[in-house]
Coordinates of C-alpha atoms and ligand atoms in Angstrom, one line a residue:
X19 CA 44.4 107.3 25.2
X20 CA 47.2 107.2 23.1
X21 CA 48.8 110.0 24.9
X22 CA 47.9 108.3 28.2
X23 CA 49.4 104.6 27.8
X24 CA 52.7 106.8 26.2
X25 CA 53.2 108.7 29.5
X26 CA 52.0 105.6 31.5
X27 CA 54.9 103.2 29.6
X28 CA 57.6 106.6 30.1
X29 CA 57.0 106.8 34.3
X30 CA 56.1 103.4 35.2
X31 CA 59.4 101.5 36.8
X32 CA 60.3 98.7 37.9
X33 CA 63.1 97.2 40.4
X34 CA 66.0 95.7 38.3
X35 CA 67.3 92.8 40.3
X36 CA 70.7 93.2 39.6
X37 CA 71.3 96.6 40.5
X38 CA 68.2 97.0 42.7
X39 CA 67.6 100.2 40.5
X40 CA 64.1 101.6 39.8
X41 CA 64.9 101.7 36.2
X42 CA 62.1 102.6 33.3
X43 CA 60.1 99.8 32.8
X44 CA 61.1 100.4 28.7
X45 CA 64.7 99.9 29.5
X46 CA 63.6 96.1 30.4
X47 CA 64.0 94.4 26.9
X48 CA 63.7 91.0 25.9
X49 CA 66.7 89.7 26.0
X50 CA 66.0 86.8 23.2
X51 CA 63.3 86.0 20.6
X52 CA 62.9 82.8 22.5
X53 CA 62.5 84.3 25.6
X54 CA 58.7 84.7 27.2
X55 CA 59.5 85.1 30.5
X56 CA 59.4 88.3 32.6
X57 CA 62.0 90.9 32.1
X58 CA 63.8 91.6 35.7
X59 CA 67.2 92.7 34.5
X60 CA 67.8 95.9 33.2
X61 CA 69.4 96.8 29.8
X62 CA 72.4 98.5 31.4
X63 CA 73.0 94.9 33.3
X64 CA 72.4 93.0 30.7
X65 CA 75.1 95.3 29.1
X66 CA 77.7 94.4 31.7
X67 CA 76.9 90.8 32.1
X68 CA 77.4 90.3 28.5
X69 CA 81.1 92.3 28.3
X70 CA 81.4 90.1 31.7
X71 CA 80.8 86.8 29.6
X72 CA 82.8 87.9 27.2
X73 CA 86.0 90.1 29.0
X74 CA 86.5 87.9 31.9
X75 CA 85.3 84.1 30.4
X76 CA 85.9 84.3 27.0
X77 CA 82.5 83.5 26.5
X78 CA 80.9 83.6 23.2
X79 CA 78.2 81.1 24.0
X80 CA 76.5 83.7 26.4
X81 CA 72.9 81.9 28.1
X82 CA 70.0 84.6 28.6
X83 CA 71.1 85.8 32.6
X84 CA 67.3 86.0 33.4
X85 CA 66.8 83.0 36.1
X86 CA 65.8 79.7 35.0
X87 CA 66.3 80.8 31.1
X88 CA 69.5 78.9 29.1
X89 CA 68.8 80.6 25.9
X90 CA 71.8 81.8 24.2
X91 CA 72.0 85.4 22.8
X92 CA 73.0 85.4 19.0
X93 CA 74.3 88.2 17.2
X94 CA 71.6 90.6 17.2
X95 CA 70.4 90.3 20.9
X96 CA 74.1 90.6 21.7
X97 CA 73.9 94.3 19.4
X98 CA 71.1 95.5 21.1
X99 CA 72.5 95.7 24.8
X100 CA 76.5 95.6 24.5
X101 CA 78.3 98.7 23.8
X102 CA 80.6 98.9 20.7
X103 CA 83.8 97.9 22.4
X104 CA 82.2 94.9 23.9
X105 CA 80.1 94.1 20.2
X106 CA 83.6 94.3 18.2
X107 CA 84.8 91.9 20.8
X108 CA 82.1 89.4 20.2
X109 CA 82.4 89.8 16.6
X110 CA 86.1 88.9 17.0
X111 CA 85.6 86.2 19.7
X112 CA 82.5 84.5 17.6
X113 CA 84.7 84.2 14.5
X114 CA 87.6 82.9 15.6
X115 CA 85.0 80.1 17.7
X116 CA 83.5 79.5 14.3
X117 CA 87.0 78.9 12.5
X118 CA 88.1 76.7 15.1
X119 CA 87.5 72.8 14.8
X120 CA 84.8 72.8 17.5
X121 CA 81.3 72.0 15.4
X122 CA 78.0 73.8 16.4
X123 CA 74.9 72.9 15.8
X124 CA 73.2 75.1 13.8
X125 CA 69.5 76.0 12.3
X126 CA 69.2 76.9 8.4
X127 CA 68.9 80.9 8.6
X128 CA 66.3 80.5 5.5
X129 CA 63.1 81.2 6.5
X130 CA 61.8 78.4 4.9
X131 CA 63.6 75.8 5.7
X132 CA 63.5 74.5 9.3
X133 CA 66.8 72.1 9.3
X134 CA 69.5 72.1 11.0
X135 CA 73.0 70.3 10.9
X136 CA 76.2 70.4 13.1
X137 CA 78.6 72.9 11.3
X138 CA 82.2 71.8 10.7
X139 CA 84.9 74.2 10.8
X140 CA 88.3 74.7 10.1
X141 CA 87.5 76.3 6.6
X142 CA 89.0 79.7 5.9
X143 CA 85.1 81.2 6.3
X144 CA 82.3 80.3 8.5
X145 CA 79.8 79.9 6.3
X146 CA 77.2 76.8 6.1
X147 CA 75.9 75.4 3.5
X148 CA 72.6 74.0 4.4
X149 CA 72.5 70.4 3.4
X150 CA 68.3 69.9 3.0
X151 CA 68.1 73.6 0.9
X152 CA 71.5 74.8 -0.1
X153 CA 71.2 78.0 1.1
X154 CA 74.4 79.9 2.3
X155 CA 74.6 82.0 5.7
X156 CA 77.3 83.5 7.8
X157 CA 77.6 81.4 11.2
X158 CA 79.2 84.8 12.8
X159 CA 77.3 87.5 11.5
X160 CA 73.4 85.5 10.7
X161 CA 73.1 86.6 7.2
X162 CA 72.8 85.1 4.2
X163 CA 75.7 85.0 1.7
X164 CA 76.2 84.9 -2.0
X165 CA 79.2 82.9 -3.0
X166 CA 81.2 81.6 0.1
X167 CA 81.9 85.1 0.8
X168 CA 80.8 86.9 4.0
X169 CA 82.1 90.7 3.8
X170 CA 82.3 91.7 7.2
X171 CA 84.1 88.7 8.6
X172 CA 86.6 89.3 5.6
X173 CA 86.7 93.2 7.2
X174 CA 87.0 91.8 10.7
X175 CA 89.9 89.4 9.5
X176 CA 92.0 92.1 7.8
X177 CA 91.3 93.8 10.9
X178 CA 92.8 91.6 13.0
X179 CA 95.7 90.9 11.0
X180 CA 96.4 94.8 11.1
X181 CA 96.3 94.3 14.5
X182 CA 98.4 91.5 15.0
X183 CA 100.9 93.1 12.8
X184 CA 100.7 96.4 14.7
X185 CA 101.6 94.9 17.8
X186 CA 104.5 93.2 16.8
X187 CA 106.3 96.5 15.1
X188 CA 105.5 97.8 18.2
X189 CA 106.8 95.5 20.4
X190 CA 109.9 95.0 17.7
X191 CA 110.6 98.5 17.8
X192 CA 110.6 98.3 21.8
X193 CA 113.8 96.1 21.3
X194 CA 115.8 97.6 19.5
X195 CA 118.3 101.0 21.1
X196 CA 121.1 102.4 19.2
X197 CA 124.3 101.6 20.0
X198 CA 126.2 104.8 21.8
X199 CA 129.5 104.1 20.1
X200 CA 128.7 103.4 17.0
X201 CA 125.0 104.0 17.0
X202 CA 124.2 101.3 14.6
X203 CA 120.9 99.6 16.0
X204 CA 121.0 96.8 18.3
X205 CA 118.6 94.2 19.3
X206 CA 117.4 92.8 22.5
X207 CA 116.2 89.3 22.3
X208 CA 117.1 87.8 25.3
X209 CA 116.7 88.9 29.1
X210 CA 120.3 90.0 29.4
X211 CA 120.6 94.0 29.9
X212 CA 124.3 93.4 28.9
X213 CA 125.1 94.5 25.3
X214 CA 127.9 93.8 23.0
X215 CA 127.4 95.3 20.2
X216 CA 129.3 94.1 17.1
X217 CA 131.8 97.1 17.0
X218 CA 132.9 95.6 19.8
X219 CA 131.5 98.1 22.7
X220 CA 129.5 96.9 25.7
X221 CA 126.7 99.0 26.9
X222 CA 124.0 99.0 29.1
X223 CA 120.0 98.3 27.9
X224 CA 118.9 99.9 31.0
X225 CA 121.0 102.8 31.4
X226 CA 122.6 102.5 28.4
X227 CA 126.4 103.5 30.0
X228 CA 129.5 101.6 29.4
X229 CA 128.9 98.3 30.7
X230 CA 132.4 98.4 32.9
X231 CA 132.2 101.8 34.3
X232 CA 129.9 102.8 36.8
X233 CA 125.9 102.8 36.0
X234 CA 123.5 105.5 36.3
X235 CA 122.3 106.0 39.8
X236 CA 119.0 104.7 38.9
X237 CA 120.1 101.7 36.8
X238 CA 119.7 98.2 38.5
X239 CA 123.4 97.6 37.7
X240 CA 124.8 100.3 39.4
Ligands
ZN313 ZN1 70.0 96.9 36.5
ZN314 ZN1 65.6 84.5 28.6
ZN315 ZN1 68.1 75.0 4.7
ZN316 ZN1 80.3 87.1 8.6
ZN317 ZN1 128.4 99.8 18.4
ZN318 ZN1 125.6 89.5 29.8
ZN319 ZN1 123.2 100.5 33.7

């Protein structure tokens, strides 16, 4: 019997309405805890709708996409269908939500406990402090927290400062060229292509020849 319902659940499939698919009828997941309607969308749509939602809207706040539902996916339902690129996005998007001065309403993550409050932010952490049981959690990540600590969204800050820093080296390095006289380096930091450096010589960004004789045949100047 066992054997029987296992290869029943592995061949049975079922139309996804999104991609008009027949798709494995396991591959249709409930999309949130909340959610007890029928599952018509398959996980690889779901997938794309989310990294939609979040790519093209900058949507963190992301409604269940099965028709008629408005529940909103929270961190784990978000895991479970969006690819890693997409999750590390949402991670990234959610905190900097959470940080901003916008206040959510949340429920107490303690299991006990069924209050809720609108969360303030603007702190240097999202974490609430429940104000009926004390209890500490991590708006971003759903976890409770000792101290006012939450490690990943520390990770996920340093992260993105990395990043930040990254691309302004690079971008710094993109402006600076060597001067062909003197080869001391010069900056760029307006749109002008015509360089005086300060040994007095004029070149050109682009082409990088003597400003007053005649340009490369490809330069703009020329
Ligand atoms: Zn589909
Ligand atoms: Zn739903
Ligand atoms: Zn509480
Ligand atoms: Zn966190
Ligand atoms: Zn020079
Ligand atoms: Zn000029
Ligand atoms: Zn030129």
């Amino acid at each position: 019997m066992l054997l029987y319902l296992h290869y029943f659940i592995k061949t049975v499939k079922r139309e996804c309405i999104i991609c008009t698919e027949d798709v494995d009828l396991i591959a249709f997941l409930n999309i949130t805890d909340q959610c007890y309607h029928e599952r018509k969308i398959c996980r690889e749509c779901v997938g794309k709708y989310i990294k939609h939602e979040l790519e093209d809207n900058g949507n963190v706040r992301i409604a269940c996409p099965e028709d008629g539902c408005t529940e909103i996916l929270d961190q784990k339902d978000v895991k479970k269908f969006a690819n890693e690129e997409s999750f590390r996005r949402y991670e990234r998007f959610t905190l900097k939500f959470a940080l901003s001065q916008i206040p959510t309403f949340q429920w107490c993550l303690n299991p006990n406990c069924e209050s809720g409050q609108d969360h303030y932010q603007g702190d240097k952490l999202p974490i609430m402090t429940c104000n009926s049981c004390g209890h500490k959690s991590c708006v971003v990540h759903g976890h409770p927290v000792d101290d006012d600590v939450c490690k990943e969204c520390i990770q996920l800050l340093e992260d993105e400062e990395r990043r930040i820093q990254e691309e302004e080296s690079e971008s710094y390095v993109s402006r600076l060229k060597q001067c062909p006289n003197c080869v001391s380096r010069i900056e760029k930091n307006e749109g002008c292509d015509h360089m005086t450096c300060r040994c007095g010589h004029q070149f050109c960004w682009v082409c990088m020849n003597d400003w007053n004789k005649p340009h490369e045949p490809h330069c703009a100047f020329n």
